[in-house]
Amino acid sequence: MAVLRLSPPFLLLLIALTTLLLTPVFSLDCKSEKFTNKKVYSNCTNLPALNSTLHYTFSSKNSTLSVAFIAPPASPDGWVAWGINPIGTGMAGSQAFIAFKDSKGSMVVKTYNISSYASIVEGKILFDVVDSSAEFSNGVMTIFATVKLPETLMGEINHLWQVGSSVKNGVPMKHAFLPDNLKAMAKLQLDVKASNVTTGGSNSTASGSNTTATGSSAANSPTKAPSNNSASSNGGIYGIVIFVACLFALF
């Protein structure tokens, strides 16, 4: 009876293919994010940059916008930010919420009226903040916030988001200027019907996010059920590298 003998390069090729097929690549998806306290937002969107998502509900009755912004920080001790720019599309002029860990390791969220690119100083923003809180779990940070919007912003807003790698003395340090960081902005349609699901910085439905929170409504903040929807897995990339290396070895 003949015995099939495989050369070492061929064995490596088979192993690489198996790894490639069996290793999933995870990313945040707003449709699968759930809150353990069953909090639900009318819309959600998978934002087009920085592996982030946004859940939101706009009430024209009382002019309030409630959001849950979810993103992995650039490092575990980094920060995430979400904001609205009422006068433009870039960072300058934005009214932002930035979440990070304080000196005791607890999550905090603070407001920033960003007047220029030169510095970021904590302060009151142009909108009335009804409540805000922040959480960290499974490698991602979540900002919860509700703001009261002026009439001029009740149809469409310019929103932006960002992540950074470090915080020093309670001050978020500059973020990277990679392509993904530079395109982290979009228009958000507020007057949309629930159940529209898109992936380009506009709208959709779902809910999403877990950990200790602080802010004006931290006690009521939802927590995120553990899931596999965290930052992208490197396993698939390693499989591709091994696969290519094996092809070179064979030929």
mmCIF file with all atom_site columns, C-alpha atoms in Angstrom, residues 70-187:
data_model
loop_
_atom_site.group_PDB
_atom_site.id
_atom_site.type_symbol
_atom_site.label_atom_id
_atom_site.label_alt_id
_atom_site.label_comp_id
_atom_site.label_asym_id
_atom_site.label_entity_id
_atom_site.label_seq_id
_atom_site.pdbx_PDB_ins_code
_atom_site.Cartn_x
_atom_site.Cartn_y
_atom_site.Cartn_z
_atom_site.occupancy
_atom_site.B_iso_or_equiv
_atom_site.pdbx_formal_charge
_atom_site.auth_seq_id
_atom_site.auth_comp_id
_atom_site.auth_asym_id
_atom_site.auth_atom_id
_atom_site.pdbx_PDB_model_num
ATOM 1   C CA . ILE A 1 70  ? -17.749 52.842 20.775 1.00 0.00 ? 70  ILE A CA 1
ATOM 2   C CA . ALA A 1 71  ? -14.115 52.456 19.694 1.00 0.00 ? 71  ALA A CA 1
ATOM 3   C CA . PRO A 1 72  ? -10.880 50.756 20.765 1.00 0.00 ? 72  PRO A CA 1
ATOM 4   C CA . PRO A 1 73  ? -8.339  53.332 22.003 1.00 0.00 ? 73  PRO A CA 1
ATOM 5   C CA . ALA A 1 74  ? -4.920  53.407 20.361 1.00 0.00 ? 74  ALA A CA 1
ATOM 6   C CA . SER A 1 75  ? -3.577  51.791 23.565 1.00 0.00 ? 75  SER A CA 1
ATOM 7   C CA . PRO A 1 76  ? -5.214  50.517 26.788 1.00 0.00 ? 76  PRO A CA 1
ATOM 8   C CA . ASP A 1 77  ? -4.202  53.765 28.533 1.00 0.00 ? 77  ASP A CA 1
ATOM 9   C CA . GLY A 1 78  ? -5.313  55.928 25.634 1.00 0.00 ? 78  GLY A CA 1
ATOM 10  C CA . TRP A 1 79  ? -8.488  57.839 24.904 1.00 0.00 ? 79  TRP A CA 1
ATOM 11  C CA . VAL A 1 80  ? -11.452 58.003 22.539 1.00 0.00 ? 80  VAL A CA 1
ATOM 12  C CA . ALA A 1 81  ? -13.407 61.056 21.464 1.00 0.00 ? 81  ALA A CA 1
ATOM 13  C CA . TRP A 1 82  ? -16.630 61.949 19.707 1.00 0.00 ? 82  TRP A CA 1
ATOM 14  C CA . GLY A 1 83  ? -17.970 65.376 18.913 1.00 0.00 ? 83  GLY A CA 1
ATOM 15  C CA . ILE A 1 84  ? -20.063 67.711 16.789 1.00 0.00 ? 84  ILE A CA 1
ATOM 16  C CA . ASN A 1 85  ? -18.683 70.586 14.750 1.00 0.00 ? 85  ASN A CA 1
ATOM 17  C CA . PRO A 1 86  ? -21.418 73.219 14.279 1.00 0.00 ? 86  PRO A CA 1
ATOM 18  C CA . ILE A 1 87  ? -19.269 75.470 12.064 1.00 0.00 ? 87  ILE A CA 1
ATOM 19  C CA . GLY A 1 88  ? -17.218 73.114 9.875  1.00 0.00 ? 88  GLY A CA 1
ATOM 20  C CA . THR A 1 89  ? -16.057 69.579 9.226  1.00 0.00 ? 89  THR A CA 1
ATOM 21  C CA . GLY A 1 90  ? -12.653 69.413 10.907 1.00 0.00 ? 90  GLY A CA 1
ATOM 22  C CA . MET A 1 91  ? -11.363 69.315 14.457 1.00 0.00 ? 91  MET A CA 1
ATOM 23  C CA . ALA A 1 92  ? -11.201 73.092 14.982 1.00 0.00 ? 92  ALA A CA 1
ATOM 24  C CA . GLY A 1 93  ? -14.569 74.313 16.210 1.00 0.00 ? 93  GLY A CA 1
ATOM 25  C CA . SER A 1 94  ? -15.757 70.905 17.392 1.00 0.00 ? 94  SER A CA 1
ATOM 26  C CA . GLN A 1 95  ? -17.637 70.377 20.642 1.00 0.00 ? 95  GLN A CA 1
ATOM 27  C CA . ALA A 1 96  ? -16.198 67.113 21.894 1.00 0.00 ? 96  ALA A CA 1
ATOM 28  C CA . PHE A 1 97  ? -16.497 64.441 24.545 1.00 0.00 ? 97  PHE A CA 1
ATOM 29  C CA . ILE A 1 98  ? -13.228 62.667 25.382 1.00 0.00 ? 98  ILE A CA 1
ATOM 30  C CA . ALA A 1 99  ? -13.129 59.531 27.539 1.00 0.00 ? 99  ALA A CA 1
ATOM 31  C CA . PHE A 1 100 ? -10.085 58.051 29.267 1.00 0.00 ? 100 PHE A CA 1
ATOM 32  C CA . LYS A 1 101 ? -8.902  56.497 32.540 1.00 0.00 ? 101 LYS A CA 1
ATOM 33  C CA . ASP A 1 102 ? -8.097  58.866 35.393 1.00 0.00 ? 102 ASP A CA 1
ATOM 34  C CA . SER A 1 103 ? -5.133  58.476 37.767 1.00 0.00 ? 103 SER A CA 1
ATOM 35  C CA . LYS A 1 104 ? -7.073  55.848 39.747 1.00 0.00 ? 104 LYS A CA 1
ATOM 36  C CA . GLY A 1 105 ? -7.899  53.797 36.663 1.00 0.00 ? 105 GLY A CA 1
ATOM 37  C CA . SER A 1 106 ? -11.573 54.790 36.589 1.00 0.00 ? 106 SER A CA 1
ATOM 38  C CA . MET A 1 107 ? -13.197 55.889 33.360 1.00 0.00 ? 107 MET A CA 1
ATOM 39  C CA . VAL A 1 108 ? -14.122 59.552 33.010 1.00 0.00 ? 108 VAL A CA 1
ATOM 40  C CA . VAL A 1 109 ? -15.592 61.595 30.180 1.00 0.00 ? 109 VAL A CA 1
ATOM 41  C CA . LYS A 1 110 ? -14.914 65.315 29.843 1.00 0.00 ? 110 LYS A CA 1
ATOM 42  C CA . THR A 1 111 ? -16.045 68.054 27.483 1.00 0.00 ? 111 THR A CA 1
ATOM 43  C CA . TYR A 1 112 ? -13.812 70.171 25.248 1.00 0.00 ? 112 TYR A CA 1
ATOM 44  C CA . ASN A 1 113 ? -14.584 73.217 23.132 1.00 0.00 ? 113 ASN A CA 1
ATOM 45  C CA . ILE A 1 114 ? -11.774 72.780 20.608 1.00 0.00 ? 114 ILE A CA 1
ATOM 46  C CA . SER A 1 115 ? -11.053 76.226 19.215 1.00 0.00 ? 115 SER A CA 1
ATOM 47  C CA . SER A 1 116 ? -7.832  75.304 17.395 1.00 0.00 ? 116 SER A CA 1
ATOM 48  C CA . TYR A 1 117 ? -5.447  72.491 16.581 1.00 0.00 ? 117 TYR A CA 1
ATOM 49  C CA . ALA A 1 118 ? -2.806  73.939 18.904 1.00 0.00 ? 118 ALA A CA 1
ATOM 50  C CA . SER A 1 119 ? -4.205  72.799 22.243 1.00 0.00 ? 119 SER A CA 1
ATOM 51  C CA . ILE A 1 120 ? -7.023  70.858 23.855 1.00 0.00 ? 120 ILE A CA 1
ATOM 52  C CA . VAL A 1 121 ? -8.382  72.433 27.026 1.00 0.00 ? 121 VAL A CA 1
ATOM 53  C CA . GLU A 1 122 ? -11.189 70.980 29.101 1.00 0.00 ? 122 GLU A CA 1
ATOM 54  C CA . GLY A 1 123 ? -14.191 73.278 29.313 1.00 0.00 ? 123 GLY A CA 1
ATOM 55  C CA . LYS A 1 124 ? -17.889 73.772 28.758 1.00 0.00 ? 124 LYS A CA 1
ATOM 56  C CA . ILE A 1 125 ? -19.184 73.101 25.256 1.00 0.00 ? 125 ILE A CA 1
ATOM 57  C CA . LEU A 1 126 ? -21.731 75.131 23.293 1.00 0.00 ? 126 LEU A CA 1
ATOM 58  C CA . PHE A 1 127 ? -24.506 72.564 23.790 1.00 0.00 ? 127 PHE A CA 1
ATOM 59  C CA . ASP A 1 128 ? -26.336 71.804 27.019 1.00 0.00 ? 128 ASP A CA 1
ATOM 60  C CA . VAL A 1 129 ? -25.153 68.404 28.276 1.00 0.00 ? 129 VAL A CA 1
ATOM 61  C CA . VAL A 1 130 ? -28.041 66.441 29.774 1.00 0.00 ? 130 VAL A CA 1
ATOM 62  C CA . ASP A 1 131 ? -25.848 63.544 30.864 1.00 0.00 ? 131 ASP A CA 1
ATOM 63  C CA . SER A 1 132 ? -22.577 61.801 30.047 1.00 0.00 ? 132 SER A CA 1
ATOM 64  C CA . SER A 1 133 ? -20.599 58.747 31.149 1.00 0.00 ? 133 SER A CA 1
ATOM 65  C CA . ALA A 1 134 ? -17.892 56.389 29.908 1.00 0.00 ? 134 ALA A CA 1
ATOM 66  C CA . GLU A 1 135 ? -17.004 52.715 30.083 1.00 0.00 ? 135 GLU A CA 1
ATOM 67  C CA . PHE A 1 136 ? -14.116 50.415 29.179 1.00 0.00 ? 136 PHE A CA 1
ATOM 68  C CA . SER A 1 137 ? -14.505 46.691 28.497 1.00 0.00 ? 137 SER A CA 1
ATOM 69  C CA . ASN A 1 138 ? -13.159 44.037 26.158 1.00 0.00 ? 138 ASN A CA 1
ATOM 70  C CA . GLY A 1 139 ? -10.600 46.449 24.739 1.00 0.00 ? 139 GLY A CA 1
ATOM 71  C CA . VAL A 1 140 ? -13.074 49.146 23.719 1.00 0.00 ? 140 VAL A CA 1
ATOM 72  C CA . MET A 1 141 ? -14.186 52.409 25.285 1.00 0.00 ? 141 MET A CA 1
ATOM 73  C CA . THR A 1 142 ? -17.726 53.740 25.119 1.00 0.00 ? 142 THR A CA 1
ATOM 74  C CA . ILE A 1 143 ? -18.904 57.318 25.477 1.00 0.00 ? 143 ILE A CA 1
ATOM 75  C CA . PHE A 1 144 ? -22.543 57.830 26.442 1.00 0.00 ? 144 PHE A CA 1
ATOM 76  C CA . ALA A 1 145 ? -23.880 61.353 26.095 1.00 0.00 ? 145 ALA A CA 1
ATOM 77  C CA . THR A 1 146 ? -27.098 63.281 25.638 1.00 0.00 ? 146 THR A CA 1
ATOM 78  C CA . VAL A 1 147 ? -27.036 66.871 24.415 1.00 0.00 ? 147 VAL A CA 1
ATOM 79  C CA . LYS A 1 148 ? -29.663 69.470 23.597 1.00 0.00 ? 148 LYS A CA 1
ATOM 80  C CA . LEU A 1 149 ? -29.222 70.773 20.057 1.00 0.00 ? 149 LEU A CA 1
ATOM 81  C CA . PRO A 1 150 ? -30.147 74.177 18.616 1.00 0.00 ? 150 PRO A CA 1
ATOM 82  C CA . GLU A 1 151 ? -32.709 74.341 15.826 1.00 0.00 ? 151 GLU A CA 1
ATOM 83  C CA . THR A 1 152 ? -30.009 74.915 13.202 1.00 0.00 ? 152 THR A CA 1
ATOM 84  C CA . LEU A 1 153 ? -28.606 71.415 13.798 1.00 0.00 ? 153 LEU A CA 1
ATOM 85  C CA . MET A 1 154 ? -31.778 69.354 13.852 1.00 0.00 ? 154 MET A CA 1
ATOM 86  C CA . GLY A 1 155 ? -31.525 67.946 10.327 1.00 0.00 ? 155 GLY A CA 1
ATOM 87  C CA . GLU A 1 156 ? -27.912 67.084 9.659  1.00 0.00 ? 156 GLU A CA 1
ATOM 88  C CA . ILE A 1 157 ? -24.753 67.498 11.722 1.00 0.00 ? 157 ILE A CA 1
ATOM 89  C CA . ASN A 1 158 ? -21.034 67.262 11.070 1.00 0.00 ? 158 ASN A CA 1
ATOM 90  C CA . HIS A 1 159 ? -19.648 64.776 13.556 1.00 0.00 ? 159 HIS A CA 1
ATOM 91  C CA . LEU A 1 160 ? -16.128 63.525 14.103 1.00 0.00 ? 160 LEU A CA 1
ATOM 92  C CA . TRP A 1 161 ? -14.396 60.953 16.243 1.00 0.00 ? 161 TRP A CA 1
ATOM 93  C CA . GLN A 1 162 ? -10.835 60.103 17.214 1.00 0.00 ? 162 GLN A CA 1
ATOM 94  C CA . VAL A 1 163 ? -8.608  57.811 19.294 1.00 0.00 ? 163 VAL A CA 1
ATOM 95  C CA . GLY A 1 164 ? -5.290  58.455 21.019 1.00 0.00 ? 164 GLY A CA 1
ATOM 96  C CA . SER A 1 165 ? -2.614  56.424 22.760 1.00 0.00 ? 165 SER A CA 1
ATOM 97  C CA . SER A 1 166 ? -1.816  58.348 25.940 1.00 0.00 ? 166 SER A CA 1
ATOM 98  C CA . VAL A 1 167 ? -3.038  60.698 28.646 1.00 0.00 ? 167 VAL A CA 1
ATOM 99  C CA . LYS A 1 168 ? -0.659  62.741 30.819 1.00 0.00 ? 168 LYS A CA 1
ATOM 100 C CA . ASN A 1 169 ? -1.787  64.487 34.001 1.00 0.00 ? 169 ASN A CA 1
ATOM 101 C CA . GLY A 1 170 ? -5.388  64.210 32.892 1.00 0.00 ? 170 GLY A CA 1
ATOM 102 C CA . VAL A 1 171 ? -4.720  65.720 29.470 1.00 0.00 ? 171 VAL A CA 1
ATOM 103 C CA . PRO A 1 172 ? -5.216  63.647 26.279 1.00 0.00 ? 172 PRO A CA 1
ATOM 104 C CA . MET A 1 173 ? -2.059  63.673 24.182 1.00 0.00 ? 173 MET A CA 1
ATOM 105 C CA . LYS A 1 174 ? -2.021  64.158 20.401 1.00 0.00 ? 174 LYS A CA 1
ATOM 106 C CA . HIS A 1 175 ? -3.387  61.369 18.252 1.00 0.00 ? 175 HIS A CA 1
ATOM 107 C CA . ALA A 1 176 ? -1.594  59.784 15.306 1.00 0.00 ? 176 ALA A CA 1
ATOM 108 C CA . PHE A 1 177 ? -1.965  61.318 11.854 1.00 0.00 ? 177 PHE A CA 1
ATOM 109 C CA . LEU A 1 178 ? -2.433  58.117 9.878  1.00 0.00 ? 178 LEU A CA 1
ATOM 110 C CA . PRO A 1 179 ? -4.963  57.986 7.014  1.00 0.00 ? 179 PRO A CA 1
ATOM 111 C CA . ASP A 1 180 ? -7.598  56.425 9.279  1.00 0.00 ? 180 ASP A CA 1
ATOM 112 C CA . ASN A 1 181 ? -7.228  59.237 11.813 1.00 0.00 ? 181 ASN A CA 1
ATOM 113 C CA . LEU A 1 182 ? -7.482  61.917 9.155  1.00 0.00 ? 182 LEU A CA 1
ATOM 114 C CA . LYS A 1 183 ? -10.722 60.608 7.667  1.00 0.00 ? 183 LYS A CA 1
ATOM 115 C CA . ALA A 1 184 ? -12.573 60.170 10.982 1.00 0.00 ? 184 ALA A CA 1
ATOM 116 C CA . MET A 1 185 ? -15.380 62.604 10.195 1.00 0.00 ? 185 MET A CA 1
ATOM 117 C CA . ALA A 1 186 ? -18.738 62.426 8.435  1.00 0.00 ? 186 ALA A CA 1
ATOM 118 C CA . LYS A 1 187 ? -22.205 63.896 8.160  1.00 0.00 ? 187 LYS A CA 1
#
